[in-house]
Short mmCIF file of C-alpha atoms and ligand atoms in Angstrom, two decimals:
data_model
loop_
_atom_site.label_atom_id
_atom_site.label_comp_id
_atom_site.label_asym_id
_atom_site.label_seq_id
_atom_site.Cartn_x
_atom_site.Cartn_y
_atom_site.Cartn_z
CA MET A 4 15.49 -75.80 136.65
CA ILE A 5 12.47 -74.50 134.79
CA ASN A 6 13.07 -74.15 131.12
CA VAL A 7 11.74 -70.81 130.02
CA ASN A 8 13.09 -69.09 126.98
CA ILE A 9 13.59 -65.46 127.83
CA ASP A 10 13.44 -63.33 124.73
CA PRO A 11 16.59 -61.16 124.89
CA ARG A 12 14.68 -58.38 123.18
CA HIS A 13 12.95 -57.79 126.53
CA ILE A 14 16.26 -56.75 128.03
CA ASN A 15 18.11 -53.52 127.28
CA PRO A 16 21.24 -54.49 125.27
CA VAL A 17 23.67 -52.70 127.62
CA TYR A 18 22.70 -55.08 130.45
CA ARG A 19 22.58 -58.34 128.52
CA PRO A 20 26.24 -59.30 129.24
CA TYR A 21 25.41 -59.18 132.97
CA LEU A 22 22.52 -61.62 132.82
CA ASN A 23 24.73 -64.59 133.71
CA ASP A 24 27.60 -62.72 135.33
CA GLN A 25 28.87 -64.47 138.48
CA THR A 26 31.06 -61.67 139.85
CA ARG A 27 30.65 -61.30 143.60
CA THR A 28 29.88 -57.56 143.70
CA GLN A 29 28.03 -55.97 140.83
CA ILE A 30 27.20 -52.30 140.68
CA PHE A 31 24.66 -50.75 138.33
CA PHE A 32 24.73 -47.02 138.80
CA GLY A 33 24.04 -43.93 136.74
CA GLY A 34 21.38 -41.46 135.68
CA ALA A 35 17.65 -41.57 136.18
CA SER A 36 15.48 -43.93 134.12
CA SER A 37 18.41 -45.84 132.69
CA GLY A 38 16.78 -49.23 133.24
CA LYS A 39 18.80 -50.28 136.32
CA SER A 40 15.91 -51.36 138.49
CA VAL A 41 14.06 -53.13 135.72
CA PHE A 42 17.18 -55.04 134.76
CA ALA A 43 17.92 -56.07 138.34
CA ALA A 44 14.37 -57.41 138.58
CA GLU A 45 14.66 -59.19 135.23
CA ARG A 46 17.90 -60.86 136.20
CA CYS A 47 16.42 -61.92 139.52
CA ILE A 48 13.54 -63.74 137.82
CA SER A 49 15.85 -65.28 135.26
CA ASP A 50 18.11 -66.57 138.09
CA ILE A 51 15.23 -67.90 140.15
CA LEU A 52 13.98 -69.93 137.19
CA LYS A 53 17.38 -71.58 136.90
CA GLY A 54 16.74 -73.22 140.24
CA ASP A 55 19.83 -72.58 142.34
CA ARG A 56 19.47 -69.08 143.69
CA ASN A 57 17.36 -67.34 146.34
CA TYR A 58 17.18 -63.56 146.47
CA LEU A 59 16.91 -61.05 149.23
CA VAL A 60 15.92 -57.61 148.00
CA VAL A 61 16.70 -54.85 150.45
CA ARG A 62 16.12 -51.17 150.80
CA ASN A 63 17.13 -49.02 153.69
CA THR A 64 13.60 -48.96 155.05
CA GLY A 65 11.28 -51.88 154.51
CA ASN A 66 8.16 -49.82 153.86
CA THR A 67 9.61 -48.48 150.57
CA ASN A 68 10.09 -51.99 149.15
CA LYS A 69 6.43 -52.66 148.62
CA LYS A 70 5.94 -49.84 146.16
CA SER A 71 9.22 -50.27 144.37
CA THR A 72 11.15 -53.54 144.16
CA PHE A 73 8.22 -55.83 144.97
CA ASN A 74 6.25 -54.20 142.15
CA GLU A 75 9.20 -54.30 139.74
CA ILE A 76 9.52 -58.04 140.28
CA ARG A 77 5.79 -58.61 139.84
CA GLN A 78 5.85 -56.56 136.64
CA VAL A 79 8.56 -58.76 135.18
CA ILE A 80 6.59 -61.89 136.10
CA TYR A 81 3.48 -60.52 134.38
CA ASN A 82 5.27 -59.02 131.38
CA TRP A 83 7.01 -62.31 130.74
CA ASN A 84 3.74 -64.19 131.16
CA LEU A 85 5.07 -66.29 134.01
CA HIS A 86 2.33 -65.75 136.59
CA GLY A 87 1.41 -69.45 136.43
CA LEU A 88 4.85 -70.26 137.81
CA PHE A 89 4.99 -67.88 140.76
CA LYS A 90 3.13 -67.51 144.04
CA ILE A 91 3.12 -63.91 145.15
CA ASN A 92 2.41 -63.25 148.81
CA LYS A 93 1.55 -59.57 149.20
CA SER A 94 1.29 -59.53 152.96
CA GLU A 95 4.51 -61.39 153.68
CA LEU A 96 6.27 -59.82 150.70
CA THR A 97 7.61 -63.05 149.32
CA VAL A 98 7.66 -64.51 145.84
CA THR A 99 7.96 -68.28 145.46
CA CYS A 100 8.64 -70.02 142.18
CA ALA A 101 7.20 -73.45 141.28
CA ASN A 102 10.75 -74.81 141.70
CA ASN A 103 10.66 -73.59 145.34
CA GLN A 104 13.28 -70.88 144.81
CA GLN A 105 12.31 -67.69 146.63
CA ILE A 106 12.59 -63.94 146.70
CA TYR A 107 12.37 -62.10 150.03
CA PHE A 108 12.02 -58.36 150.56
CA THR A 109 13.13 -56.53 153.65
CA GLY A 110 14.36 -53.24 155.03
CA LEU A 111 17.62 -52.73 156.86
CA ASP A 112 15.70 -51.02 159.65
CA ASP A 113 15.49 -54.54 161.00
CA VAL A 114 18.74 -56.30 160.15
CA GLU A 115 18.00 -58.92 162.81
CA LYS A 116 15.10 -60.10 160.70
CA VAL A 117 17.54 -61.06 157.96
CA LYS A 118 19.00 -63.70 160.24
CA GLY A 119 15.61 -65.36 160.55
CA ILE A 120 15.04 -65.76 156.81
CA ARG A 121 15.07 -69.44 155.86
CA PRO A 122 14.34 -70.16 152.22
CA ILE A 123 12.54 -73.42 151.40
CA LYS A 124 15.61 -74.63 149.53
CA GLY A 125 19.22 -73.73 150.27
CA VAL A 126 20.31 -70.31 151.48
CA ILE A 127 20.09 -66.71 150.31
CA THR A 128 22.63 -66.50 147.50
CA ASP A 129 21.87 -63.03 146.18
CA VAL A 130 21.24 -59.67 147.72
CA TRP A 131 20.02 -56.79 145.60
CA LEU A 132 20.51 -53.46 147.35
CA GLU A 133 18.12 -51.08 145.63
CA GLU A 134 18.76 -47.32 146.01
CA ALA A 135 21.89 -48.36 147.82
CA THR A 136 23.03 -44.79 148.59
CA GLU A 137 20.25 -44.69 151.20
CA ILE A 138 22.01 -47.46 153.11
CA ASN A 139 24.72 -46.61 155.60
CA LYS A 140 27.94 -48.55 155.75
CA ASP A 141 27.21 -50.07 159.12
CA SER A 142 23.95 -51.65 157.95
CA TYR A 143 25.73 -52.92 154.86
CA LEU A 144 28.47 -54.55 156.95
CA GLN A 145 25.97 -56.12 159.32
CA LEU A 146 24.01 -57.44 156.38
CA THR A 147 27.03 -59.08 154.77
CA LYS A 148 27.97 -60.64 158.12
CA ARG A 149 24.54 -62.21 158.47
CA LEU A 150 24.66 -63.67 155.02
CA ARG A 151 27.68 -65.86 155.57
CA GLY A 152 27.10 -69.56 154.99
CA ILE A 153 27.86 -72.16 152.40
CA SER A 154 26.12 -72.23 149.07
CA ARG A 155 26.56 -74.25 145.89
CA VAL A 156 26.73 -71.21 143.68
CA PRO A 157 28.87 -68.10 144.17
CA LYS A 158 27.13 -65.54 146.34
CA ARG A 159 26.54 -62.14 144.87
CA LEU A 160 25.71 -58.62 145.94
CA THR A 161 24.08 -56.31 143.42
CA PHE A 162 23.85 -52.56 143.95
CA SER A 163 21.65 -50.11 142.07
CA PHE A 164 21.59 -46.36 142.67
CA ASN A 165 22.05 -42.81 141.39
CA PRO A 166 25.47 -41.34 142.25
CA ILE A 167 24.17 -38.58 144.50
CA MET A 168 27.45 -37.61 146.16
CA ARG A 169 31.08 -38.38 145.70
CA THR A 170 31.71 -38.32 149.42
CA HIS A 171 29.52 -41.42 149.81
CA TRP A 172 31.01 -44.57 151.41
CA ILE A 173 30.09 -46.57 148.29
CA TYR A 174 32.40 -44.37 146.23
CA LYS A 175 35.26 -44.84 148.69
CA GLU A 176 34.70 -48.58 148.96
CA PHE A 177 34.27 -49.56 145.30
CA PHE A 178 35.24 -46.74 142.93
CA GLN A 179 38.97 -46.36 143.57
CA ASN A 180 39.84 -47.87 140.18
CA PHE A 181 36.89 -46.48 138.28
CA GLN A 182 37.67 -43.37 136.24
CA ASP A 183 34.89 -40.83 135.72
CA SER A 184 35.11 -41.28 131.96
CA ASP A 185 34.74 -45.08 132.25
CA ARG A 186 31.56 -46.79 131.26
CA ASP A 187 32.38 -50.02 132.98
CA TYR A 188 34.99 -51.63 135.18
CA ARG A 189 35.86 -55.18 135.95
CA ASP A 190 38.20 -57.16 138.21
CA PRO A 191 37.78 -60.71 139.54
CA HIS A 192 35.54 -59.55 142.40
CA LEU A 193 33.86 -56.42 141.14
CA ALA A 194 31.89 -55.37 138.07
CA ILE A 195 30.61 -51.81 137.64
CA LEU A 196 28.36 -50.52 134.87
CA LYS A 197 27.40 -46.89 134.38
CA THR A 198 24.23 -46.20 132.38
CA THR A 199 22.10 -43.22 131.44
CA TYR A 200 18.62 -42.74 129.99
CA LYS A 201 20.21 -43.12 126.55
CA ASP A 202 20.83 -46.79 127.34
CA ASN A 203 17.16 -47.41 127.98
CA LEU A 204 15.45 -48.31 124.72
CA PHE A 205 12.08 -48.49 126.45
CA LEU A 206 12.09 -44.96 127.79
CA ALA A 207 9.05 -42.73 127.28
CA PRO A 208 10.02 -39.66 125.16
CA GLU A 209 8.79 -37.17 127.77
CA ASP A 210 11.19 -38.65 130.33
CA ALA A 211 14.11 -38.01 127.99
CA TYR A 212 12.83 -34.48 127.41
CA TYR A 213 12.86 -33.66 131.13
CA LEU A 214 16.33 -35.07 131.60
CA GLU A 215 17.77 -33.29 128.56
CA ASN A 216 16.30 -29.96 129.60
CA GLU A 217 17.38 -30.08 133.21
CA LYS A 218 18.72 -26.62 134.11
CA ASN A 219 20.24 -27.31 137.49
CA GLU A 220 23.88 -28.30 137.18
CA TYR A 221 23.90 -30.80 140.05
CA TYR A 222 20.74 -32.56 138.86
CA TYR A 223 22.02 -32.60 135.27
CA LYS A 224 25.26 -34.22 136.35
CA VAL A 225 23.71 -36.86 138.58
CA TYR A 226 20.41 -37.71 136.89
CA THR A 227 21.05 -36.86 133.23
CA LEU A 228 24.73 -37.77 132.86
CA GLY A 229 24.87 -40.35 135.64
CA GLU A 230 28.07 -38.90 137.13
CA TRP A 231 29.04 -38.65 140.78
CA GLY A 232 27.54 -35.44 142.09
CA VAL A 233 29.14 -32.83 144.26
CA LEU A 234 26.61 -31.24 146.54
CA GLY A 235 26.70 -27.46 146.65
CA HIS A 236 25.85 -25.41 149.67
CA LEU A 237 23.66 -27.70 151.78
CA ILE A 238 20.81 -25.97 153.55
CA PHE A 239 20.35 -28.32 156.50
CA LYS A 240 23.25 -29.74 158.41
CA ASN A 241 21.62 -29.80 161.83
CA TRP A 242 19.75 -33.09 161.45
CA LYS A 243 20.01 -36.77 162.25
CA THR A 244 17.78 -39.82 162.13
CA ALA A 245 16.55 -41.90 165.06
CA ASN A 246 13.95 -44.46 165.88
CA LEU A 247 11.10 -42.27 167.14
CA THR A 248 8.51 -45.04 167.42
CA GLY A 249 8.33 -44.64 171.18
CA LEU A 250 7.95 -40.86 170.90
CA ARG A 251 5.15 -40.79 168.36
CA ASP A 252 2.50 -39.56 170.75
CA ALA A 253 4.74 -38.26 173.47
CA PHE A 254 4.52 -34.53 172.77
CA SER A 255 1.82 -32.19 173.94
CA THR A 256 1.76 -30.05 170.79
CA TYR A 257 2.21 -31.10 167.20
CA TYR A 258 2.35 -29.04 164.03
CA ASN A 259 1.12 -30.52 160.78
CA GLY A 260 1.66 -29.44 157.20
CA LEU A 261 0.73 -30.56 153.73
CA ASP A 262 2.20 -29.97 150.28
CA TYR A 263 -0.07 -30.91 147.40
CA GLY A 264 1.06 -32.97 144.45
CA TYR A 265 -0.55 -35.39 142.06
CA THR A 266 1.01 -36.95 138.97
CA ASN A 267 4.45 -35.41 138.68
CA ASP A 268 4.96 -34.48 142.30
CA PRO A 269 4.06 -36.42 145.41
CA THR A 270 1.69 -35.18 148.07
CA ALA A 271 3.70 -34.78 151.25
CA PHE A 272 2.48 -34.61 154.83
CA ALA A 273 4.65 -33.68 157.80
CA ARG A 274 3.93 -33.86 161.53
CA CYS A 275 6.45 -32.48 163.95
CA ALA A 276 6.93 -31.34 167.50
CA PRO A 277 9.45 -28.78 168.76
CA LYS A 278 10.86 -29.34 172.24
CA ASP A 279 13.91 -27.89 174.05
CA ASN A 280 15.08 -26.29 170.82
CA LYS A 281 15.01 -29.65 169.04
CA LEU A 282 12.54 -30.51 166.33
CA TYR A 283 11.14 -34.05 166.26
CA ILE A 284 9.63 -35.19 162.97
CA THR A 285 7.52 -38.12 163.96
CA HIS A 286 5.03 -38.82 161.16
CA GLY A 287 4.58 -38.28 157.48
CA PHE A 288 3.48 -39.61 154.19
CA TYR A 289 4.66 -39.06 150.66
CA GLU A 290 2.67 -40.45 147.77
CA TYR A 291 1.88 -39.83 144.14
CA GLY A 292 -1.65 -39.77 142.73
CA MET A 293 -3.48 -39.05 145.98
CA LYS A 294 -6.96 -37.57 145.72
CA ASN A 295 -8.09 -35.07 148.35
CA GLU A 296 -10.39 -37.63 149.91
CA GLN A 297 -7.49 -40.06 150.34
CA ILE A 298 -5.30 -37.30 151.75
CA ALA A 299 -7.99 -36.51 154.31
CA ALA A 300 -8.40 -40.17 155.28
CA GLU A 301 -4.65 -40.68 155.62
CA ALA A 302 -4.08 -37.46 157.58
CA LYS A 303 -6.99 -38.20 159.89
CA LYS A 304 -5.24 -41.35 161.11
CA THR A 305 -2.65 -39.22 162.87
CA ILE A 306 -4.25 -35.82 163.45
CA GLY A 307 -7.94 -36.60 163.85
CA ASN A 308 -10.33 -33.77 163.13
CA ARG A 309 -9.19 -31.23 165.70
CA GLU A 310 -5.55 -30.50 165.07
CA TYR A 311 -4.75 -27.87 162.46
CA LEU A 312 -3.33 -28.99 159.14
CA ARG A 313 -1.52 -26.11 157.45
CA CYS A 314 -1.64 -26.56 153.70
CA ASP A 315 0.08 -25.29 150.58
CA PRO A 316 -1.47 -21.81 150.17
CA SER A 317 -1.49 -22.05 146.37
CA GLU A 318 -4.37 -24.54 146.44
CA PRO A 319 -7.14 -23.04 148.62
CA LYS A 320 -9.76 -25.06 146.78
CA SER A 321 -8.16 -28.36 147.80
CA THR A 322 -7.82 -27.08 151.34
CA ALA A 323 -11.53 -26.26 151.39
CA GLU A 324 -12.20 -29.78 150.14
CA LEU A 325 -10.16 -31.26 152.98
CA ARG A 326 -12.33 -29.27 155.38
CA GLY A 327 -15.34 -30.82 153.71
CA HIS A 328 -13.84 -34.20 154.63
CA GLY A 329 -13.62 -33.21 158.26
CA ILE A 330 -10.01 -32.05 158.47
CA ASN A 331 -9.23 -28.83 160.28
CA ALA A 332 -7.31 -27.60 157.25
CA ILE A 333 -6.17 -24.01 156.76
CA SER A 334 -3.84 -22.33 154.28
CA ALA A 335 -0.32 -21.86 155.52
CA ARG A 336 1.21 -18.45 155.22
CA GLY A 337 2.92 -18.02 151.86
CA GLY A 338 4.07 -14.99 149.93
CA PRO A 339 7.42 -13.34 149.32
CA GLY A 340 10.12 -14.37 151.73
CA SER A 341 8.12 -17.17 153.30
CA VAL A 342 10.39 -19.92 151.93
CA ASN A 343 13.55 -18.44 153.39
CA HIS A 344 11.73 -17.57 156.58
CA GLY A 345 10.68 -21.21 156.96
CA ILE A 346 14.16 -22.48 156.16
CA GLN A 347 15.74 -20.19 158.74
CA TYR A 348 13.24 -21.33 161.29
CA ILE A 349 14.17 -24.99 160.70
CA GLN A 350 17.87 -24.06 160.78
CA HIS A 351 17.54 -22.38 164.17
CA PHE A 352 16.95 -25.69 165.98
CA ASP A 353 19.96 -27.24 167.69
CA GLU A 354 18.93 -30.49 166.12
CA VAL A 355 16.23 -31.83 163.81
CA ILE A 356 15.50 -35.48 164.50
CA ILE A 357 13.78 -37.41 161.72
CA ASP A 358 12.15 -40.76 162.30
CA ARG A 359 14.30 -43.32 160.53
CA GLU A 360 11.38 -44.83 158.65
CA MET A 361 10.77 -41.61 156.75
CA GLN A 362 13.22 -42.22 153.95
CA TYR A 363 11.61 -39.62 151.67
CA ALA A 364 12.23 -36.95 154.30
CA ILE A 365 15.81 -38.10 154.88
CA ASN A 366 16.51 -38.01 151.13
CA GLU A 367 15.31 -34.43 150.88
CA PHE A 368 17.32 -33.24 153.89
CA GLN A 369 20.40 -34.89 152.46
CA THR A 370 20.42 -32.95 149.17
CA TYR A 371 18.45 -29.75 149.77
CA GLN A 372 20.81 -27.01 148.64
CA PHE A 373 21.05 -23.37 147.64
CA GLU A 374 21.11 -22.38 143.98
CA LEU A 375 24.51 -21.41 142.56
CA ASN A 376 24.84 -18.68 139.96
CA LYS A 377 26.89 -18.92 136.73
CA ASP A 378 30.07 -18.07 138.62
CA GLY A 379 29.45 -20.76 141.19
CA GLU A 380 28.48 -18.30 143.91
CA VAL A 381 25.87 -19.33 146.45
CA MET A 382 22.52 -17.62 145.96
CA ASN A 383 19.98 -16.94 148.63
CA SER A 384 17.31 -19.19 147.11
CA PRO A 385 17.04 -22.96 147.44
CA VAL A 386 16.96 -25.27 144.43
CA ASP A 387 13.27 -25.84 143.79
CA LYS A 388 13.46 -29.65 143.63
CA ASP A 389 13.06 -32.58 145.97
CA ASN A 390 11.54 -30.26 148.51
CA HIS A 391 8.01 -31.60 148.89
CA PHE A 392 8.38 -32.92 152.40
CA ILE A 393 10.42 -29.88 153.39
CA ASP A 394 7.67 -27.61 152.07
CA ALA A 395 5.12 -29.54 154.11
CA LEU A 396 7.35 -29.08 157.14
CA ARG A 397 7.65 -25.34 156.51
CA TYR A 398 3.87 -25.09 156.26
CA ALA A 399 3.49 -27.05 159.48
CA LEU A 400 5.89 -24.74 161.27
CA SER A 401 4.28 -21.59 159.91
CA GLY A 402 2.02 -22.14 162.92
CA VAL A 403 4.92 -21.11 165.20
CA SER A 404 7.56 -19.54 162.99
CA PHE A 405 5.80 -16.22 162.49
CA ARG A 406 5.41 -13.68 165.26
CA PRO A 407 1.90 -13.49 166.75
CA SER A 408 1.26 -10.22 164.94
CA ASP A 409 2.13 -11.97 161.67
CA SER A 410 -0.21 -14.83 162.15
CA GLN A 411 -3.41 -13.04 161.21
CA GLU A 412 -3.43 -14.85 157.90
CA ASP A 413 -4.56 -18.08 159.53
CA ILE A 414 -7.57 -16.42 161.02
CA GLY A 415 -8.09 -14.44 157.84
CA ASP A 416 -8.11 -17.61 155.87
CA LEU A 417 -10.60 -19.25 158.17
CA ARG A 418 -12.83 -16.22 157.81
CA THR A 419 -12.67 -16.46 154.04
CA ALA A 420 -13.46 -20.12 154.32
CA MET A 421 -16.48 -19.41 156.46
CA GLY A 422 -17.69 -16.76 154.04
CA LEU A 423 -17.14 -13.94 156.52
CA ARG A 424 -15.40 -11.74 153.97
N1 LIG B 23 13.51 -54.01 129.90
C1 LIG B 23 12.53 -53.14 129.95
N2 LIG B 23 11.33 -53.43 129.41
C2 LIG B 23 10.33 -52.53 129.43
N3 LIG B 23 10.42 -51.32 129.98
C3 LIG B 23 11.57 -50.97 130.53
C4 LIG B 23 12.69 -51.85 130.54
N4 LIG B 23 13.69 -51.24 131.17
C5 LIG B 23 13.24 -50.01 131.52
N5 LIG B 23 11.97 -49.85 131.14
C6 LIG B 23 11.13 -48.63 131.32
O1 LIG B 23 11.97 -47.55 131.68
C7 LIG B 23 11.59 -46.99 132.95
C8 LIG B 23 12.82 -46.63 133.73
O2 LIG B 23 13.57 -47.79 134.04
P1 LIG B 23 14.08 -48.06 135.51
O3 LIG B 23 13.06 -47.72 136.49
O4 LIG B 23 14.65 -49.42 135.54
O5 LIG B 23 15.25 -46.99 135.58
P2 LIG B 23 16.30 -46.75 136.75
O6 LIG B 23 17.62 -46.73 136.10
O7 LIG B 23 16.08 -47.70 137.85
O8 LIG B 23 15.91 -45.27 137.15
P3 LIG B 23 16.15 -44.51 138.55
O9 LIG B 23 17.58 -44.12 138.60
O10 LIG B 23 15.28 -43.30 138.36
O11 LIG B 23 15.72 -45.43 139.63
C9 LIG B 23 10.75 -48.09 133.60
O12 LIG B 23 9.80 -47.55 134.45
C10 LIG B 23 10.12 -48.78 132.42
O13 LIG B 23 8.96 -48.07 132.02
MG1 LIG B 24 15.50 -47.37 139.84
#
């Protein structure tokens, strides 16, 4: 055991009672920015220092760990001035403490890999499932099976997530005795804590402002109040996920689209191929803070400099810049009706198949819904949120979704770009 005094003032008061809690299943759920992830990372480091626990941190897809949980854990190490005590391996995604206790990070896209994890000392005692609503029940069951084995300390599973839909398996499995008005729940095997941004004493004021002024009822319920959401009229039901690794370059024609973002919104790129009335979504990226040069470099990896990239028409200047970086970028068709036109085009496929590594795309498909009016009636316009990847996809498909006579705008745009009018 390494004796480090952790100043309790670092930890949000609502979570402090859980710092040494040994309950087998612990659930931290609730609204956005309520401190769930930071606390899970803090408790992990505190446990590791004690010298008898090893952690496995999982997300549904491994590639999302690097930017989220791995960074959260590193932040805690640096904020608590403990970097002298930890070896951080960025390429293997492991964190090893001077007492040889370890933290591993993995995605459930490769549950087999979990079997191969052998900590230096003892076994994996703790699993933290971050954004656990992304995980399906099968992967969860497989994971728990692979973690059997004897350990000196009680094994624990810790969940953190936003309650995006009441029909979720997590609700059915763990929330039978939890009333909506409850703040916490406890039995010998299960502890649940619901938190909101109000519980986070470290929150930036502008984050509170956004949450308090949320106009959409569903988003207010889930992300501001931290309550189980009921999805309204879902826009896409014709989709599934699959491992498309083997199909990445298998199609003769691809369509590519880009939605610009920067600080508050991500930049999203979509690459897809329609075939036999199915739409295969094989590539993408989704990142905050990307400059146009980086976007060009990233897009070039998959589309080279010949394929068209159809971009958000509201930013022609950025699109011109992408052309300057050697991308065959043009503005997608926008204007009145183009959103619904694009949606209907995506809906017309028998099936949309999304590569299972593209969690950001899956998340958007799962919750993209039509606006409801005051009386709860379904409107004809989608909720303008969590639609960055979907917008990129609409732009991509604007290359085929409009009739030939409609598609003059592409050529028109190229002409403008070339100074021909
Ligand atoms: N103990 C802490 N010390 C310092 N800052 C904190 C602490 N807890 C939370 N924060 C700040 O609050 C922000 C939001 O916290 P966190 O990311 O843990 O929320 P969350 O509940 O996981 O949100 P989401 O539901 O959106 O994932 C953090 O990015 C960090 O800036
Ligand atoms: Mg979080």
